XYZ file of C-alpha atoms in Angstrom:
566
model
C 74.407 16.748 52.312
C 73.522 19.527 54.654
C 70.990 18.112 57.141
C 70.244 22.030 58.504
C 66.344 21.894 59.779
C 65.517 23.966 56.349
C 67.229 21.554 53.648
C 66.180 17.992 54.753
C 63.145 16.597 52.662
C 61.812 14.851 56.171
C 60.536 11.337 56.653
C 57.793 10.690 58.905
C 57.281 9.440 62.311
C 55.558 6.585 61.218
C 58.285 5.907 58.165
C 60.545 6.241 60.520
C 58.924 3.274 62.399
C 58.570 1.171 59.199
C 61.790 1.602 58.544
C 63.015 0.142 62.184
C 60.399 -2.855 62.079
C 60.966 -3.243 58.612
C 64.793 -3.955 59.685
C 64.273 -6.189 62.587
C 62.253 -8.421 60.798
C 64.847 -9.636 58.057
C 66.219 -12.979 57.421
C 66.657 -12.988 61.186
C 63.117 -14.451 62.250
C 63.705 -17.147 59.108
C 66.989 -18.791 60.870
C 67.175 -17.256 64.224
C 64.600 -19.561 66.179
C 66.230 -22.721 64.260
C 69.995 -21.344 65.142
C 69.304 -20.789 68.635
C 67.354 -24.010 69.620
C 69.642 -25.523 68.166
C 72.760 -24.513 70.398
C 70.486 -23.279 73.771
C 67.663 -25.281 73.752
C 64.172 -23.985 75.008
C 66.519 -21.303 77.113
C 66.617 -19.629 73.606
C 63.819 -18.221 74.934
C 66.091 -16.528 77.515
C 68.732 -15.859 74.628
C 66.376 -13.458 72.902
C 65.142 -11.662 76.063
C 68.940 -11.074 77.090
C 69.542 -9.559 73.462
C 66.690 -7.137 73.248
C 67.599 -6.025 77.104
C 71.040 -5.603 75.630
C 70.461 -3.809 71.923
C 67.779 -1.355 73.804
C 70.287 -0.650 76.415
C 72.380 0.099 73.520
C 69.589 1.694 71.234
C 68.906 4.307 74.454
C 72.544 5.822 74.535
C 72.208 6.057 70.770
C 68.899 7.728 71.027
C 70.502 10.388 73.201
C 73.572 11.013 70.832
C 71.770 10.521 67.247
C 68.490 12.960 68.472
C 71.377 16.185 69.296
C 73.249 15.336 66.288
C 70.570 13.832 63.713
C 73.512 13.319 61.197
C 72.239 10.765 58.542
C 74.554 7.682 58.742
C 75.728 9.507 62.449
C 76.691 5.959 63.851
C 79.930 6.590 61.749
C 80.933 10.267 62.543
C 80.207 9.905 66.213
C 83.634 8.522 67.329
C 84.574 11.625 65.235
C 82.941 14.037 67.336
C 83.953 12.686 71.066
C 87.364 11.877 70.089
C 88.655 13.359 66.952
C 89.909 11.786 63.463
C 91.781 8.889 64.988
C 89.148 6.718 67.166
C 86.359 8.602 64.648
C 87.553 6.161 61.478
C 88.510 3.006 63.753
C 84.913 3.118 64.948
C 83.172 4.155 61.789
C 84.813 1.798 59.870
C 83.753 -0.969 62.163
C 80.002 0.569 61.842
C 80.758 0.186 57.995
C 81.580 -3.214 58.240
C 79.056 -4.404 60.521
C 76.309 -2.609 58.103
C 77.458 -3.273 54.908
C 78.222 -6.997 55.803
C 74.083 -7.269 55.854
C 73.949 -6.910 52.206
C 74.809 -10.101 50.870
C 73.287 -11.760 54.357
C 70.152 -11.259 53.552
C 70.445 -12.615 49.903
C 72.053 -15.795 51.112
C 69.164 -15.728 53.548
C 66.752 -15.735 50.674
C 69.048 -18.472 48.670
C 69.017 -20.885 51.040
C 65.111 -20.836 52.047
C 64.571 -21.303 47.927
C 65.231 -25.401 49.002
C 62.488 -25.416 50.003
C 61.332 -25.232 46.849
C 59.902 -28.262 45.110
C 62.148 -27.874 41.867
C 65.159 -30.230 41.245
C 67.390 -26.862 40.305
C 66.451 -25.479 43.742
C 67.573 -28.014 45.731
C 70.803 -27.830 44.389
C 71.066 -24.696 46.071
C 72.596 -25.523 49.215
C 74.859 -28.412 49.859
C 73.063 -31.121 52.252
C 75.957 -32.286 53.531
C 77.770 -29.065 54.616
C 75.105 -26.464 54.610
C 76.584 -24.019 52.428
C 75.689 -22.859 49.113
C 76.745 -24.462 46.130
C 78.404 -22.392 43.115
C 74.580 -22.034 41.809
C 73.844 -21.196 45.215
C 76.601 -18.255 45.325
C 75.145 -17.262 41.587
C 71.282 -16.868 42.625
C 72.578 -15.525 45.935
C 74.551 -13.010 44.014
C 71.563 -12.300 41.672
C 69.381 -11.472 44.631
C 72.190 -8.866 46.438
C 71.987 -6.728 43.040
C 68.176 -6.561 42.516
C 67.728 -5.528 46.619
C 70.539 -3.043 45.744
C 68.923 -1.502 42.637
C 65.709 -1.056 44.811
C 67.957 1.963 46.799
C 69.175 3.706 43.559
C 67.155 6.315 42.926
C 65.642 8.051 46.104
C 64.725 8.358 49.744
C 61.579 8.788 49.052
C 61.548 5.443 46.897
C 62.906 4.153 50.083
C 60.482 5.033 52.206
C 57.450 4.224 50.004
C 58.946 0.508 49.043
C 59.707 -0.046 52.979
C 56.697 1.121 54.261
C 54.751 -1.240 52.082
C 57.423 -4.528 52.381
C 56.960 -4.050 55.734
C 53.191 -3.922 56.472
C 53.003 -7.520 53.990
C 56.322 -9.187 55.914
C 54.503 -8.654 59.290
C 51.830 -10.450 58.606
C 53.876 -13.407 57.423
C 55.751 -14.202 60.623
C 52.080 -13.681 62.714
C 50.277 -16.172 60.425
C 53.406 -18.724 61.047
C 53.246 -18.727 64.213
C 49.289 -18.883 64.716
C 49.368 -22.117 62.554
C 52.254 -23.923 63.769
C 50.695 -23.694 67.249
C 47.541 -24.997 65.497
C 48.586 -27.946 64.211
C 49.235 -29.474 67.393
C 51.956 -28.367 70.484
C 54.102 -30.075 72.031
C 54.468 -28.822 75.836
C 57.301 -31.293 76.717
C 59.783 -30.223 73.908
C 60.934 -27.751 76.677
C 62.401 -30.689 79.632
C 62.812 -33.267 77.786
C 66.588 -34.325 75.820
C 68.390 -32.383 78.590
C 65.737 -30.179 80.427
C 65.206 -26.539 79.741
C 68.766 -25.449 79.155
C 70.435 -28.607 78.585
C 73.752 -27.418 77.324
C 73.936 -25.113 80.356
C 73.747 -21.111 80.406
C 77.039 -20.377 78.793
C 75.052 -21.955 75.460
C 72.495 -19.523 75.699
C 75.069 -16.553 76.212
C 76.998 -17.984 73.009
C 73.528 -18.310 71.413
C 72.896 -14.508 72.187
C 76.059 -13.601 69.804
C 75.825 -16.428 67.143
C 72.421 -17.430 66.538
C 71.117 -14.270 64.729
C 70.004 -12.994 68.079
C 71.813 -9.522 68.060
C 71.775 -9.837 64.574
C 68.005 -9.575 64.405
C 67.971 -6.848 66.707
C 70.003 -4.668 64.933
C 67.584 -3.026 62.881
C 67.623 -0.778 65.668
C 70.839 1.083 63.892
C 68.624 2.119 60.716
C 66.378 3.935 63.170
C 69.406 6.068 64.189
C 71.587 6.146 60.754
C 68.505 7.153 59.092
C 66.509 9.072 61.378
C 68.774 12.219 60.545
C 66.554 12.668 57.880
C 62.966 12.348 59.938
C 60.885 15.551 60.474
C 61.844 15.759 64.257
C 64.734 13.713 65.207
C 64.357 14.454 68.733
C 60.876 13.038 69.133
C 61.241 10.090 66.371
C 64.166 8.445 66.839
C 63.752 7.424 70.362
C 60.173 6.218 69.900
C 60.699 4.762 66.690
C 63.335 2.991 68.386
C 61.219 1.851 71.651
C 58.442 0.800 69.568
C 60.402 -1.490 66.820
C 62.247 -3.168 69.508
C 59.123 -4.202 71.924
C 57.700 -5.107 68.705
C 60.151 -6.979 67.286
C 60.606 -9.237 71.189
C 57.152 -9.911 70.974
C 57.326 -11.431 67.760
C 60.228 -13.259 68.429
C 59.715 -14.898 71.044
C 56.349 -16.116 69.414
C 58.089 -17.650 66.533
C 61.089 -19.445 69.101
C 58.032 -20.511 71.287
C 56.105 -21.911 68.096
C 59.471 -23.184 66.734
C 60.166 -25.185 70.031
C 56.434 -26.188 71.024
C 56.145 -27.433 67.008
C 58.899 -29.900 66.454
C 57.288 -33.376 66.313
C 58.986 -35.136 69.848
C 59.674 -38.640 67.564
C 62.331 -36.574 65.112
C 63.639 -34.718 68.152
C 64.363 -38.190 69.561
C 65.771 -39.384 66.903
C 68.091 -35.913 66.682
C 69.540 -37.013 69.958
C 68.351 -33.529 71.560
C 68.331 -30.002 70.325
C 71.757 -29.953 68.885
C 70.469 -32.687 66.200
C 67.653 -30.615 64.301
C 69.675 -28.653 61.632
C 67.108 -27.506 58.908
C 68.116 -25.727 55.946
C 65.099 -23.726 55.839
C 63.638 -23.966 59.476
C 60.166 -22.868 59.571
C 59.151 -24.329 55.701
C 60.936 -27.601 56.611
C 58.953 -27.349 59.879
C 55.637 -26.937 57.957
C 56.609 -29.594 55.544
C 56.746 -32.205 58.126
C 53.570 -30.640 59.191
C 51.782 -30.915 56.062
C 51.387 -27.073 56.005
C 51.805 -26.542 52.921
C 49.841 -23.668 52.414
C 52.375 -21.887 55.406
C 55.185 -23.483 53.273
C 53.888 -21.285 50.454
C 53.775 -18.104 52.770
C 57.003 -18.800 53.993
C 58.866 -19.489 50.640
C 57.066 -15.454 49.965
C 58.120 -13.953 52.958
C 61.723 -15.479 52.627
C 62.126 -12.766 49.740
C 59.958 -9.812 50.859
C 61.450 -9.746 54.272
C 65.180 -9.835 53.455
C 64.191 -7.648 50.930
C 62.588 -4.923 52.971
C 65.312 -5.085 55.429
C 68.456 -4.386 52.634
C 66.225 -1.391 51.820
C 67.555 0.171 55.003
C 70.972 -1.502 54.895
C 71.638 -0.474 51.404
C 70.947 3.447 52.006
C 72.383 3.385 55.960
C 75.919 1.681 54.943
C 76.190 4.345 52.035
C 75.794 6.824 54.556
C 78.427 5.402 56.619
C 80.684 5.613 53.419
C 79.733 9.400 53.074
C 80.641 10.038 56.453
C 83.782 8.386 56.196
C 84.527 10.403 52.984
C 83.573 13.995 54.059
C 85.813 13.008 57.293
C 88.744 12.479 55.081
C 89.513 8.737 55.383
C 87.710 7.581 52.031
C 87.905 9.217 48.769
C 86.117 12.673 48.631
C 84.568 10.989 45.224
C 82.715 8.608 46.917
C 80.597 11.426 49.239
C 79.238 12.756 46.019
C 75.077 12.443 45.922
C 73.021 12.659 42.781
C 71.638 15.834 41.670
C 68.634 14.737 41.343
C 67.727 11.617 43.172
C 69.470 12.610 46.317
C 71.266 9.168 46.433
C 75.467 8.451 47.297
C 75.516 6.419 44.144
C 79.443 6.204 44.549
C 79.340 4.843 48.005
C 76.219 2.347 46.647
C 78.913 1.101 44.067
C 81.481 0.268 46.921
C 79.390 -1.691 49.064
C 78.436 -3.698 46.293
C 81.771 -4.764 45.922
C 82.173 -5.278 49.179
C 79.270 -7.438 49.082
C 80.225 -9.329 46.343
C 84.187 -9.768 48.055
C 81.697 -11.672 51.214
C 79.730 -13.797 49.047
C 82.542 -15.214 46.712
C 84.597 -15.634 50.225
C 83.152 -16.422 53.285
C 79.466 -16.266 52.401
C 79.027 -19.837 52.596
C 76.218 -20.231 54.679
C 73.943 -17.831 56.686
C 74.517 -19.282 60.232
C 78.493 -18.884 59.274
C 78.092 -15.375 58.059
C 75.487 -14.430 60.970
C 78.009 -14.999 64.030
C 81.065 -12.859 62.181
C 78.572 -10.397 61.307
C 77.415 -9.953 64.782
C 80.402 -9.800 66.312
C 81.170 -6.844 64.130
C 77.823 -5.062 65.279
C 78.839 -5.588 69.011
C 82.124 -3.126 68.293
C 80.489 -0.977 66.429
C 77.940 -0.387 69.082
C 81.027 0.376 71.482
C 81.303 4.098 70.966
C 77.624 4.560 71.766
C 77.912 4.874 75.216
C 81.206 6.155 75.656
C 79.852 9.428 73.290
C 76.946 9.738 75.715
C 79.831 9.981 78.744
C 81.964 11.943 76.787
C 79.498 14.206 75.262
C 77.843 14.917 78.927
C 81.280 15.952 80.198
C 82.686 18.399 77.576
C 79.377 19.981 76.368
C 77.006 19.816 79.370
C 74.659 22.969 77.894
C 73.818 21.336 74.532
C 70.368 20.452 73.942
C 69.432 17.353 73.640
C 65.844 16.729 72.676
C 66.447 12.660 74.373
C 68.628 12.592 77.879
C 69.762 8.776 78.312
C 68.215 8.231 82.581
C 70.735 7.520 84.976
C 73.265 7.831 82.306
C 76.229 7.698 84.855
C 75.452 4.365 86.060
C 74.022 2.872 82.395
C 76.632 4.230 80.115
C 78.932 1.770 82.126
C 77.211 -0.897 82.448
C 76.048 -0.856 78.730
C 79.932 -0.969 77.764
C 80.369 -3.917 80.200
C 77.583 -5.996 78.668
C 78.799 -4.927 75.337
C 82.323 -6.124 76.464
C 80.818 -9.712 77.226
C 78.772 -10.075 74.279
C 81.725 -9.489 72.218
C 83.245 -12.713 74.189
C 80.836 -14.008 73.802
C 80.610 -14.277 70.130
C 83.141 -17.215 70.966
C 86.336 -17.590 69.691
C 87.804 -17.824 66.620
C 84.889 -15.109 65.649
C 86.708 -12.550 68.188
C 89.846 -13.030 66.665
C 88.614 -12.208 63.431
C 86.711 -9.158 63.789
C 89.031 -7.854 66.346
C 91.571 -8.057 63.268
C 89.083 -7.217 60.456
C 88.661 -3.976 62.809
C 92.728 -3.359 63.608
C 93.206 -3.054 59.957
C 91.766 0.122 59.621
C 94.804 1.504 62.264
C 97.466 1.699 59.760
C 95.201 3.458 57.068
C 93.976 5.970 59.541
C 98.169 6.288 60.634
C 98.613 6.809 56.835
C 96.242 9.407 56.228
C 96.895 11.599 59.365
C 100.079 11.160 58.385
C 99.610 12.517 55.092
C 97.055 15.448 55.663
C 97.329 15.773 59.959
C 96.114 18.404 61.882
C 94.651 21.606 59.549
C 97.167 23.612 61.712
C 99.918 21.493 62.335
C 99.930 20.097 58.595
C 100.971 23.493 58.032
C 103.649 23.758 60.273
C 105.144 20.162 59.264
C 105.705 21.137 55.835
C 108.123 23.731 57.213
C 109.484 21.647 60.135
C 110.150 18.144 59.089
C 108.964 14.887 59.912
C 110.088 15.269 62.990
C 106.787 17.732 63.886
C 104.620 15.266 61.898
C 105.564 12.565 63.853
C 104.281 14.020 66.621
C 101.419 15.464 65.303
C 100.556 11.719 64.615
C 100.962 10.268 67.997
C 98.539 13.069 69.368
C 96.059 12.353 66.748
C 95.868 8.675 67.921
C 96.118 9.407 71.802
C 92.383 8.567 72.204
C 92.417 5.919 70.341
C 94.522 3.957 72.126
C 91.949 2.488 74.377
C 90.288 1.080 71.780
C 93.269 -0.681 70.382
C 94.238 -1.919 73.809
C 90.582 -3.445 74.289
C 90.130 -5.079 71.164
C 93.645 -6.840 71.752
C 93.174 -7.425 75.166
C 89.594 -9.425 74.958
C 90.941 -11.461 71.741
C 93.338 -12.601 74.389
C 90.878 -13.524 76.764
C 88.950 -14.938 74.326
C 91.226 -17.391 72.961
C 92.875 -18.232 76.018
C 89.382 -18.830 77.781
C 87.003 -21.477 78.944
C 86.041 -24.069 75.643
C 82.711 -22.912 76.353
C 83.640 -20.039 74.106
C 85.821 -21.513 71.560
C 88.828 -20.880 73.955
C 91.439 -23.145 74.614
C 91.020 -23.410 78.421
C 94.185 -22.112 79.529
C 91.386 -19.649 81.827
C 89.251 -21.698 83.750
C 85.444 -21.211 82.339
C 83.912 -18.424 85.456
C 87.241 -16.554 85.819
C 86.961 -15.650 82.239
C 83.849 -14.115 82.001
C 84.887 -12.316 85.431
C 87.513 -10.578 84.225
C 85.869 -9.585 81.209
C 83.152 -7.620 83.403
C 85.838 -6.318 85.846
C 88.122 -4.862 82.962
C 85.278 -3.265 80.861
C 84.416 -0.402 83.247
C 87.908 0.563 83.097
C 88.467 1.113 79.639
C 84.997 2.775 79.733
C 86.622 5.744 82.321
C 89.822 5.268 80.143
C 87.360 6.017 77.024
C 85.915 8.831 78.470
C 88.730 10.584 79.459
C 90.212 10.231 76.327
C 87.828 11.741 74.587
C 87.769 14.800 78.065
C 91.397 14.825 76.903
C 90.634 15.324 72.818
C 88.439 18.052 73.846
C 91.169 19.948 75.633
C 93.464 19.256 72.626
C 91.384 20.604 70.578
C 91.201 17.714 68.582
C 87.502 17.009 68.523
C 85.839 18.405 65.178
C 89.300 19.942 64.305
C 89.924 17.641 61.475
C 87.714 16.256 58.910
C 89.698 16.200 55.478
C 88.985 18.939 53.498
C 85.685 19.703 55.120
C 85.331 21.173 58.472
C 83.106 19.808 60.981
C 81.252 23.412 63.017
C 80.004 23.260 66.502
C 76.592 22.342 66.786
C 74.819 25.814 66.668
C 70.631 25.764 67.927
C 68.498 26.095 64.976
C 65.554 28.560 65.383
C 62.891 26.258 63.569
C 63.105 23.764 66.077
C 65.264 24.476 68.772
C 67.873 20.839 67.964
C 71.264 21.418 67.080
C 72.140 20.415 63.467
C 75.523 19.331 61.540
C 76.327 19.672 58.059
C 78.074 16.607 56.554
């Protein structure tokens, strides 16, 4: 796909917008409020403030990266471009994960609000005593990930126009839940009484920040950039489209977590025993069941299809852009980068994140609160390369335009890492352990295709030379990648070793944990961003890219951005 100024078709501003909004307001709004209150509290509230401080901080150094290279699916090539092959497929394939992983979390989303329902078959669904779906629950969740997926298979422009509408009815749904839960009567002392206003203390509400849907509701933001490649003016529409779907999307939620908590009759939260005690399969309809809404339990039972559907709209074309990315870089069959002639769609990439789909629903997608707080902690490490490419980027080309400048980068870019750093703690362990793993895997294929292929250059010289040449070639290709390895390791250490608070096992006393969480994270950012000062030097940045290389940037004269083909 070449993404020069004079080839892309363009989507709008105000598609561009859809698209974001249309994203944040998934299957997150139908659990999230439920999930959190039910681990924070009423200092949800707080959880959901701290994760749209944290996603925009994030959103910002993306803004700054995606608007001078408006690469569709660029949250997978951009490891590429600060530091080379190496740290380029570790992070993209964790931005592959983490986006691809929405698929089938959406559909369960749907599945599990369908109990709702008032048919027998429906109820069957989801097991009451565990929470998870049943086989028939796995089945119609399965159903539901193929028809969102055949909504993406023809076009863009079918994108757009199917978002832009799904998103204009969803909005409405969430607004008109809200307005009549707090109608029906609200309750002022759910918030101090059982325990006060945080009564399982502030670590809850950091956990709840990680686990309860929080970042994962948030992180629509990514379609904004992964998509807004292909907008009319990258440089202008990607940061406001960004700005404007995240204030949006804070708003709203902390409506529906302040209708959520203010609506819960106080006799059932009594007999609940607190907070902790309210576990609803399908929050907000349960909610307005007990209410005798059951006109709102008919809107909600709509809008628990139309809004996960909306949102897989952007996940299904954004994670076969990351699989395109990952293909013309050399780390994925070249097959799979192949678009349709006609429709402009990577139907081979669409194909493998079905099956990857599929793989999470017959495995571990039980449930959507069990799914939700893997799936975030993937998002948090694919957000770390944001930025680290903003430091990087400033450092070894200082003169190239860039239509959005991240303020005050030198002091944010840090700090962004270091509260990226803690969210990823904490996501609580054993979650750590397990993306910090699922991630890790992708070392030895990246070893075994540098190994194979290496350096354009050097490739050459090893098939005179002998391994011997290769083998170096190979630790120089993974020099700046190191960092990466050595964090992921290091706060899975941390993490299990830490305060119980966070799923540790308390060998850390709960404060010093956290501490040296914060205290390390600025180092590997300087350690990042040297690496990648370092790949520059090398000449490893851009150098490699499988069969197809990757140019610098050059200015375009129609609208003075530099573009990338891909």
């Amino acid at each position: 796909m070449d993404m020069s100024a004079g080839e892309r078709k363009g989507l709008s501003l105000f598609a561009l917008i859809m698209i974001g909004i249309g994203s944040i307001f998934g299957s997150g709004w139908l659990f999230g409020a439920g999930a959190a209150a039910q681990v924070a509290g009423p200092a949800a509230l707080v959880a959901w403030v701290i994760g749209a401080v944290f996603i925009g901080m994030i959103a910002m150094s993306y803004a700054e990266v995606g608007s001078a290279y408006p690469i569709p699916g660029g949250m997978a090539r951009y490891g590429h471009l600060s530091h080379g092959p190496a740290l380029g497929f570790l992070t993209g394939w964790a931005v592959w994960i983490a986006v691809a992983s929405l698929i089938p979390i959406e559909s369960i989303a749907a599945t599990q609000y369908m109990t709702s329902w008032g048919f027998e078959w429906a109820k069957g669904l989801v097991d009451p005593a565990t929470h998870q779906l049943t086989l028939s629950g796995i089945c119609s969740a399965l159903a539901l990930t193929v028809a969102l997926w055949l909504t993406c298979f023809w076009s863009v422009q079918l994108l757009a126009r199917a978002n832009t509408v799904l998103t204009l009815v969803k909005f409405a749904i969430p607004v008109l839940a809200v307005l009549a839960l707090i109608g029906s009567g609200f309750h002022t002392s759910n918030f101090t009484s059982q325990g006060g206003f945080a009564p399982y203390g502030w670590p809850a509400v950091l956990t709840a920040v990680t686990t309860c849907g929080v970042i994962f509701a948030f992180n629509g933001f990514q379609a904004v950039v992964n998509l807004g490649g292909a907008a009319k003016n990258p440089g202008r529409a990607i940061p406001i489209a960004l700005v404007g779907a995240l204030a949006l999307g804070l708003v709203i939620y902390l409506a529906l977590q302040t209708a959520y908590l203010g609506s819960v009759p106080p006799e059932q939260l009594q007999r609940a025993g607190g907070w902790q005690g309210v576990n609803l399969n399908s929050p907000f309809a349960d909610l307005a069941k007990l209410l005798m809404l059951h006109w709102v339990v008919t809107l909600l039972q709509f809008g628990a299809f139309i809004s996960p559907a909306g949102s897989n709209i952007a996940n299904v074309a954004s994670a076969a852009y990351m699989v395109t990315n990952l293909a013309e870089t050399g780390f994925f069959p070249r097959k799979l980068a192949a678009v349709h002639p006609r429709y402009g769609t990577a139907r081979p990439a669409m194909w493998l994140n079905l099956g990857f789909s599929v793989l999470l629903l017959l495995t571990v997608g039980r449930s959507w609160q069990a799914l939700a707080g893997v799936v975030s902690a993937a998002m948090v490490i694919s957000y770390l390369i944001g930025p680290i490419a903003v430091g990087v980027l400033r450092r070894t080309q200082p003169d190239l335009p860039r239509p959005f400048r991240l303020p005050a980068a030198g002091f944010l870019c840090p700090l962004t890492f270091t509260f990226a750093a803690c969210a990823l703690y904490w996501s609580k362990w054993p979650n750590t352990g397990k993306v910090a793993v699922l991630t890790l895997v992708s070392v030895p294929i990246a070893a075994l295709v540098l190994r194979r292929k290496g350096d354009v250059e050097r490739g050459r010289d090893a098939s005179n030379k002998g391994g011997g040449e290769r083998g170096a070639g190979l630790v120089r290709q993974f020099a700046p990648a190191w960092w990466m390895i050595v964090f992921l390791v290091w706060t899975a250490a941390l993490s299990a070793l830490g305060s119980p608070d966070f799923g540790g096992h308390g060998i850390i006393p709960g404060g010093l944990d956290i501490a040296l969480v914060a205290l390390s994270a600025p180092a590997f950012y300087f350690w990042a961003v040297r690496a990648g000062v370092d790949a520059r030097r090398a000449g490893l940045t851009g150098s490699y890219s499988g069969s197809v290389s990757v140019p610098k940037p050059t200015v375009t004269p129609e609208d003075e951005r530099p573009m990338v083909s891909v």
